[in-house]
CSV table of C-alpha atoms and ligand atoms in Angstrom, one decimal:
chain,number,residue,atom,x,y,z
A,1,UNK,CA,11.0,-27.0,-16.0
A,2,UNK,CA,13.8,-25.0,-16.9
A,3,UNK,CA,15.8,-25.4,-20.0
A,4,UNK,CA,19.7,-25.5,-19.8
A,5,UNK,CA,22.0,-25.7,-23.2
A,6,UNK,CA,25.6,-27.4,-22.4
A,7,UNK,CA,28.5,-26.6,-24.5
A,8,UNK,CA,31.8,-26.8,-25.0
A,9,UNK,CA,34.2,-27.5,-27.6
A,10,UNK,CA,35.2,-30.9,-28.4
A,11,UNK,CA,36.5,-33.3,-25.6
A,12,UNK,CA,36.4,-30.1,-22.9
A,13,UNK,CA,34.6,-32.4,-20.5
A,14,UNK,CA,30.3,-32.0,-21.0
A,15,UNK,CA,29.4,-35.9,-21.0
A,16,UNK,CA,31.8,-35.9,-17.4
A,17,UNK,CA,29.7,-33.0,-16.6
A,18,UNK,CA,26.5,-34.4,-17.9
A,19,UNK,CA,27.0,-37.5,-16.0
A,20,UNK,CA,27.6,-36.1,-12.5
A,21,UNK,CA,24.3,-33.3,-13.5
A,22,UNK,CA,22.4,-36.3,-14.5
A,23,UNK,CA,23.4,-38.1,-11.2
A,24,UNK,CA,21.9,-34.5,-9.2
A,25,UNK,CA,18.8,-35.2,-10.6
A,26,UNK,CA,19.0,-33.1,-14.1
A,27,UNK,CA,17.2,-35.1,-16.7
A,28,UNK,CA,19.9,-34.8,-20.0
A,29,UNK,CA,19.1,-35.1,-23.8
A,30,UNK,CA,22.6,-35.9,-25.3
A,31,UNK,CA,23.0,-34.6,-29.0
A,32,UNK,CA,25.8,-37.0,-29.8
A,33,UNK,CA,23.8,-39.7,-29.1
A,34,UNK,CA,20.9,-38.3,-31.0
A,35,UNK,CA,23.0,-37.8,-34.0
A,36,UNK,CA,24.5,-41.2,-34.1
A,37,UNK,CA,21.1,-43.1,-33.9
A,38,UNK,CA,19.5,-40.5,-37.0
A,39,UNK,CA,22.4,-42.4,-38.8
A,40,UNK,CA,22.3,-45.9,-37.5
A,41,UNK,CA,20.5,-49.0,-39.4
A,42,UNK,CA,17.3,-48.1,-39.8
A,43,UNK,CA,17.5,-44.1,-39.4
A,44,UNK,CA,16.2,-41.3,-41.1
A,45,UNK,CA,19.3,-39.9,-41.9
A,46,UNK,CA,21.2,-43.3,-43.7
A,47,UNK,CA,19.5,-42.2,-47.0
A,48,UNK,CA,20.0,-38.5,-47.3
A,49,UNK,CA,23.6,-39.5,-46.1
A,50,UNK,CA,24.2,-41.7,-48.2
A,51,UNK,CA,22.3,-39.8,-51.3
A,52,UNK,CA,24.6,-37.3,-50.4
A,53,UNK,CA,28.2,-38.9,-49.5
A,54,UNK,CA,28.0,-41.8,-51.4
A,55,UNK,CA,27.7,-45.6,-50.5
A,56,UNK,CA,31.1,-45.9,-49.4
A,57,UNK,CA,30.1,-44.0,-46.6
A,58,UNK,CA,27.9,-47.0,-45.7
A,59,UNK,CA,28.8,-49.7,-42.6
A,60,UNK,CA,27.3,-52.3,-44.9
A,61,UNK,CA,24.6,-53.3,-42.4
A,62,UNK,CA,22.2,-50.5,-43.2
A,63,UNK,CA,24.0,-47.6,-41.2
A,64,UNK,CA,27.0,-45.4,-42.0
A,65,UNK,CA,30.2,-45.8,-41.3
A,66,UNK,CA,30.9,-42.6,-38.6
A,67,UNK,CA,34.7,-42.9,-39.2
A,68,UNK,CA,34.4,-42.6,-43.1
A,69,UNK,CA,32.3,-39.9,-42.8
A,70,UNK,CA,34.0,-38.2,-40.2
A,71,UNK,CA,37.4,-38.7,-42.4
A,72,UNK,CA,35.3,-36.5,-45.1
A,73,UNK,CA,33.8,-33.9,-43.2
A,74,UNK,CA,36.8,-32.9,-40.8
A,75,UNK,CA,39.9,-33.9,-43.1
A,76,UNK,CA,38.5,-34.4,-46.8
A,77,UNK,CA,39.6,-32.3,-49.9
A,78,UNK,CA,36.1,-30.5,-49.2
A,79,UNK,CA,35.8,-30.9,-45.6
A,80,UNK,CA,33.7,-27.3,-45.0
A,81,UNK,CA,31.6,-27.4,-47.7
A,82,UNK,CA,31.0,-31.8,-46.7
A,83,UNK,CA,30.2,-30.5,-43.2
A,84,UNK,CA,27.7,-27.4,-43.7
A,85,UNK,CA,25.8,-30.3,-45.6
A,86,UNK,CA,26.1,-33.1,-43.4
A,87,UNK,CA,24.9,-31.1,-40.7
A,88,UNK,CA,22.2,-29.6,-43.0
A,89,UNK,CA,20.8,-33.3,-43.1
A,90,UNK,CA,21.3,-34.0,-39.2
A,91,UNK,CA,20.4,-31.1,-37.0
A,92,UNK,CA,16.6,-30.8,-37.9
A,93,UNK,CA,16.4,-34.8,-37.2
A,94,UNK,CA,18.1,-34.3,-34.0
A,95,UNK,CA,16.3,-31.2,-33.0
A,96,UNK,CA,12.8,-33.3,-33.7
A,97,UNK,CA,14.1,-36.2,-31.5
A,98,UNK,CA,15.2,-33.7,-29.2
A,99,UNK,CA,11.8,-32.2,-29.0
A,100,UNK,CA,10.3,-35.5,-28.0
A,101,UNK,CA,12.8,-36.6,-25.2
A,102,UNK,CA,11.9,-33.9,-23.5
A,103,UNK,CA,8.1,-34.3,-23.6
A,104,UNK,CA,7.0,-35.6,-20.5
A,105,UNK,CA,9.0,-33.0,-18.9
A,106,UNK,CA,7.8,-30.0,-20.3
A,107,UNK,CA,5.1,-29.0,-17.3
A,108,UNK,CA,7.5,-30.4,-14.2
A,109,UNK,CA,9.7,-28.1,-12.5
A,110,UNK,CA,12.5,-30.0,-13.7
A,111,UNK,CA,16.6,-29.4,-14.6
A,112,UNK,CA,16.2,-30.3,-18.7
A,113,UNK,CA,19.7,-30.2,-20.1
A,114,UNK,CA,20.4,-30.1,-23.9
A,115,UNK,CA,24.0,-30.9,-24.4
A,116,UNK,CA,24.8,-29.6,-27.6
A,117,UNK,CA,28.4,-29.7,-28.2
A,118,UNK,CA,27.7,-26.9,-31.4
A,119,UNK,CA,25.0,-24.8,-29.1
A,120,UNK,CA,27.3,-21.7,-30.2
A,121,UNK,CA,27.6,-23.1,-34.2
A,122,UNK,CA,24.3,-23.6,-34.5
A,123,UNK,CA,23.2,-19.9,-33.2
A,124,UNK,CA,19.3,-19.2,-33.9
A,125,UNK,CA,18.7,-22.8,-36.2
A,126,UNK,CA,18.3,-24.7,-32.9
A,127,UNK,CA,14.3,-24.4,-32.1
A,128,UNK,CA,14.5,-24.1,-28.3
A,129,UNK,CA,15.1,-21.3,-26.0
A,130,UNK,CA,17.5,-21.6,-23.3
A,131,UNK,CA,17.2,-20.2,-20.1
A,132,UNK,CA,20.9,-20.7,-19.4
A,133,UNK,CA,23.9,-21.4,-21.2
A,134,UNK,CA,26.3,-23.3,-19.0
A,135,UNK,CA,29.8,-23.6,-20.7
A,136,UNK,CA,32.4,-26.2,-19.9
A,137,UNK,CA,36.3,-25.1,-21.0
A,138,UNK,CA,39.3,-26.8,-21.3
A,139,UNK,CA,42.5,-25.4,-23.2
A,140,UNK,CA,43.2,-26.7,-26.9
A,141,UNK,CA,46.2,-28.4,-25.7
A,142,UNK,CA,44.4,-30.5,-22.9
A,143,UNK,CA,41.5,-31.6,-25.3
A,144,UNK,CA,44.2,-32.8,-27.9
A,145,UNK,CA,45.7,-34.7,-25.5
A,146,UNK,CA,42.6,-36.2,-24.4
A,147,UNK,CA,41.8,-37.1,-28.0
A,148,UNK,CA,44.9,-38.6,-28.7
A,149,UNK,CA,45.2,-40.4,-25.6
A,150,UNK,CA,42.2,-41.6,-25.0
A,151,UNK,CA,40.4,-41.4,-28.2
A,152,UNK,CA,43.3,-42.8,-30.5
A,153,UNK,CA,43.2,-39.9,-32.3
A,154,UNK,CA,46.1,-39.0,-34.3
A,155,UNK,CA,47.0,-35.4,-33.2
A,156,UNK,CA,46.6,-33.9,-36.9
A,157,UNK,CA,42.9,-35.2,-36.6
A,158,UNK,CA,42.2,-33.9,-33.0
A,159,UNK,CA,43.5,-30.4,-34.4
A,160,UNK,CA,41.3,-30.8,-37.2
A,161,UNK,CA,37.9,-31.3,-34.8
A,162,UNK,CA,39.1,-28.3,-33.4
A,163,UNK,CA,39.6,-26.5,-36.0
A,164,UNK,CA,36.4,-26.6,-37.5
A,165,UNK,CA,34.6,-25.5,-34.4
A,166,UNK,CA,33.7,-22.2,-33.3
A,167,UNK,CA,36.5,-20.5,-30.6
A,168,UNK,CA,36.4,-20.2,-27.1
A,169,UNK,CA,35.4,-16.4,-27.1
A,170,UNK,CA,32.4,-16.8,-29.5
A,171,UNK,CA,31.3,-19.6,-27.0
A,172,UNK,CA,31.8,-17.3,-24.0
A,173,UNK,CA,29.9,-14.9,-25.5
A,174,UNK,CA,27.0,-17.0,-24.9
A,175,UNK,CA,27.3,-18.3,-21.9
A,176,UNK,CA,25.9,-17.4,-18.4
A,177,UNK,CA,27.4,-20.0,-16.4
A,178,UNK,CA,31.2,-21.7,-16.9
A,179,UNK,CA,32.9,-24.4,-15.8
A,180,UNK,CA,36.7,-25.5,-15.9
A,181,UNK,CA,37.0,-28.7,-17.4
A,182,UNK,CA,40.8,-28.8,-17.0
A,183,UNK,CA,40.6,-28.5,-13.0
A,184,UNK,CA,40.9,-31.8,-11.1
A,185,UNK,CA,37.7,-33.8,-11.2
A,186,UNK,CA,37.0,-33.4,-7.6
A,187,UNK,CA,37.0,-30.2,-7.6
A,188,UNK,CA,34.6,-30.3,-11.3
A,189,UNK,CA,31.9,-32.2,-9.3
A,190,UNK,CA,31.8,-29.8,-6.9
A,191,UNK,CA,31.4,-26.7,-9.2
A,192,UNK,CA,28.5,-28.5,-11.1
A,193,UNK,CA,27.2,-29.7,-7.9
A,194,UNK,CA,26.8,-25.9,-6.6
A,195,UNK,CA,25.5,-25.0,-10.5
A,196,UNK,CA,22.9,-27.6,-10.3
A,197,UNK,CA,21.5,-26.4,-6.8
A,198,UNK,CA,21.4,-23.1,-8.4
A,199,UNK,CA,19.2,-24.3,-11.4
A,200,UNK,CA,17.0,-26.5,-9.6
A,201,UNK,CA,15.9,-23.4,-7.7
A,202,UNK,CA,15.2,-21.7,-10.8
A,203,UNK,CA,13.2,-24.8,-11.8
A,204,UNK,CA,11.0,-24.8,-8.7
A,205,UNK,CA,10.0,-21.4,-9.5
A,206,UNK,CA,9.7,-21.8,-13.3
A,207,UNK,CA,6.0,-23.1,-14.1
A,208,UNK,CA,6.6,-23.6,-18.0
A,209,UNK,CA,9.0,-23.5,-21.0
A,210,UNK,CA,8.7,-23.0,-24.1
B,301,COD,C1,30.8,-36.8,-38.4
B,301,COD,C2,30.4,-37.9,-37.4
B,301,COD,C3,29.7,-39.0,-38.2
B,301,COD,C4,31.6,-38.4,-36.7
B,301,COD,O1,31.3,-39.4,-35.7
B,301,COD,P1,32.2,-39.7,-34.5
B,301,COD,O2,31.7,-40.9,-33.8
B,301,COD,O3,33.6,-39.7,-35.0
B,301,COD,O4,32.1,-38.4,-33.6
B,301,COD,P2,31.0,-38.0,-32.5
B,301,COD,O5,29.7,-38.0,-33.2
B,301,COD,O6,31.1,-38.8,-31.3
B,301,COD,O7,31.3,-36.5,-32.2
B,301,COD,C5,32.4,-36.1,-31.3
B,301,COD,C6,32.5,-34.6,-31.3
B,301,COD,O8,32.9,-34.2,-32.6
B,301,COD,C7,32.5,-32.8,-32.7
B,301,COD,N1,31.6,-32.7,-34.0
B,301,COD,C8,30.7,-33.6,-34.4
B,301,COD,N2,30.1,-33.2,-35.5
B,301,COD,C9,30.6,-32.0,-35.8
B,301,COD,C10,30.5,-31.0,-36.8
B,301,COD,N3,29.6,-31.2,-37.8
B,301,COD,N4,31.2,-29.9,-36.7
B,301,COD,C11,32.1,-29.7,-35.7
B,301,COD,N5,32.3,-30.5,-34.8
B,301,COD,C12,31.6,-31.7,-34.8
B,301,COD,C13,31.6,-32.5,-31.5
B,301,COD,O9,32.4,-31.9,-30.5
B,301,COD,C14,31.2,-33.9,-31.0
B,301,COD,O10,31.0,-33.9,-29.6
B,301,COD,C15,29.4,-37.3,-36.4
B,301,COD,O11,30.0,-36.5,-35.5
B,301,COD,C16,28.2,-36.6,-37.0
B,301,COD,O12,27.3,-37.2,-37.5
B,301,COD,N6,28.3,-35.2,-37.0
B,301,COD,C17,27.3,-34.4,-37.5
B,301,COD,C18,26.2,-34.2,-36.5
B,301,COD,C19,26.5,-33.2,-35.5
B,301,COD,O13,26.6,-32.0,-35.7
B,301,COD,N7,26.8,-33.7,-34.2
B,301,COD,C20,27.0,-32.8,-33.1
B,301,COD,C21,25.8,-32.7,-32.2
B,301,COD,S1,24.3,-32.3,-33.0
B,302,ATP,N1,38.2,-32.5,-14.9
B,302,ATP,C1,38.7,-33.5,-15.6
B,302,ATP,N2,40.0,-34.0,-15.3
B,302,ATP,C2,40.5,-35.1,-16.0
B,302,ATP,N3,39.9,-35.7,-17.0
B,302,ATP,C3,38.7,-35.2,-17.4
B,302,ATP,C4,38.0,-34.2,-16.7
B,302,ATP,N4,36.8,-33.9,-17.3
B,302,ATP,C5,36.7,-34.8,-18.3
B,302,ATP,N5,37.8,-35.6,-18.3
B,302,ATP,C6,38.1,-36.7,-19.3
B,302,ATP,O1,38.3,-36.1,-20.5
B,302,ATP,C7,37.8,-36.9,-21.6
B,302,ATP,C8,36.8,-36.0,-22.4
B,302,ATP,O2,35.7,-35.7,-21.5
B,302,ATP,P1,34.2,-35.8,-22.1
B,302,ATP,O3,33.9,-37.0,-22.8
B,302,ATP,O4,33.3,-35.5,-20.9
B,302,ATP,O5,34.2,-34.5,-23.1
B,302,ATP,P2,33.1,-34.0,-24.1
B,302,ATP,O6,33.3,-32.5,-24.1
B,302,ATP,O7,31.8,-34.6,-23.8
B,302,ATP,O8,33.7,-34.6,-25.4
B,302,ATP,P3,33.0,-34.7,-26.9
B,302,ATP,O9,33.0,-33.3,-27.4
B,302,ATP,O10,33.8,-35.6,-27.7
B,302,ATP,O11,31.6,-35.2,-26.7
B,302,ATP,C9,37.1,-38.1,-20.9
B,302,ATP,O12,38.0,-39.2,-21.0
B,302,ATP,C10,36.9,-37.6,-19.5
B,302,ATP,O13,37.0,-38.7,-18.6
């Protein structure tokens, strides 16, 4: 297999590009996802959370409550200090999950694709090597409207998201292969399309990761 980290910042366009990787034939291990079940009833991450935020964060039926939390750790009085230790709690349970989805691929010569929206955040804590980075980029201003419009987002909390991501040039810095998430979707497909042949050749020749 071969081990590909997607990135981006937030709503650029990696689930649209997951999607149409996934429907190529990459197998995809989506972080979002990950993170919302360490925190849903029954998780290991409701009691740190909640030891740590307080039961107000709670959704009453043994989860938390995303949007309360989210209100603390992107727009609260202590928002950066709230999110260093909310992620603290969530990124080793993720990256164990992680770890396991991708098990029964491990000896195949399969396209594995983390999509970790903070790949570039996250730097050297994240226990797996990639063998590429593929990037997808959209400008701030189409990624608020995005949020807004079909998030219901209030703009001041789409620029907030932003805001406490890394920027675009940090990101590029990391990446070996980029895509432009602002460009009609046509035309998206067919970039990933050409990316994915690209990768599954490097995964026929690949015999291992690790
Ligand atoms: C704060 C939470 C509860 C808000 O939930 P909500 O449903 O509103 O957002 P969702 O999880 O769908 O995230 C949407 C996007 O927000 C951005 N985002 C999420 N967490 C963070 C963070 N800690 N720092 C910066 N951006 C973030 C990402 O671009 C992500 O794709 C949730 O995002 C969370 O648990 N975040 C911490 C875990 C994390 O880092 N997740 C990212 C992948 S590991
Ligand atoms: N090329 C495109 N043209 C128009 N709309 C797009 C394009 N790519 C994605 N979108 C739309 O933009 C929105 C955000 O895309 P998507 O959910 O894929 O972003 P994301 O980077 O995964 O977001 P998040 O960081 O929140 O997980 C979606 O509604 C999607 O349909």
């Amino acid at each position: 297999m071969i081990r590909v980290g997607l990135t981006g910042g937030i709503a650029a366009g990696k689930s649209t590009v997951a999607a149409r990787l996934a429907q190529d034939g990459a197998k995809v291990i989506d972080y979002d996802r990950l993170s919302h079940e360490v925190i849903a009833p029954g998780g290991p991450g409701v009691g740190p959370v909640l030891d740590r935020f307080g039961t107000d964060c709670g959704d009453g039926q043994g989860g938390v409550d995303r949007s309360a939390l989210a209100a603390r750790v992107f727009g609260g009085p202590a928002a950066d200090r709230d999110r260093e230790d909310l992620d603290d709690i969530i990124h080793p349970l993720v990256y164990e999950l992680a770890a396991k989805a991708e098990q029964p691929w491990l000896e195949g010569s399969e396209v594995v694709v983390h999509e970790v929206p903070l790949l570039t955040e996250v730097g050297s804590a994240i226990p797996f090597h990639f063998d590429r980075v593929l990037l997808v980029e959209a400008p701030s201003q189409v990624r608020i409207a995005r949020m807004v419009n079909q998030r219901h987002m209030t703009p001041s909390q789409a620029v907030e998201r932003i805001g406490s991501q890394t920027s675009s040039s940090s990101r590029r810095a990391q990446a070996d292969l980029l895509v432009d998430g602002s460009q009609p979707i046509e035309q998206m497909f067919e970039s990933v399309d050409r990316i994915y042949e690209e990768l599954k050749s490097l995964a026929q020749g690949s015999s291992h990761s690790d």
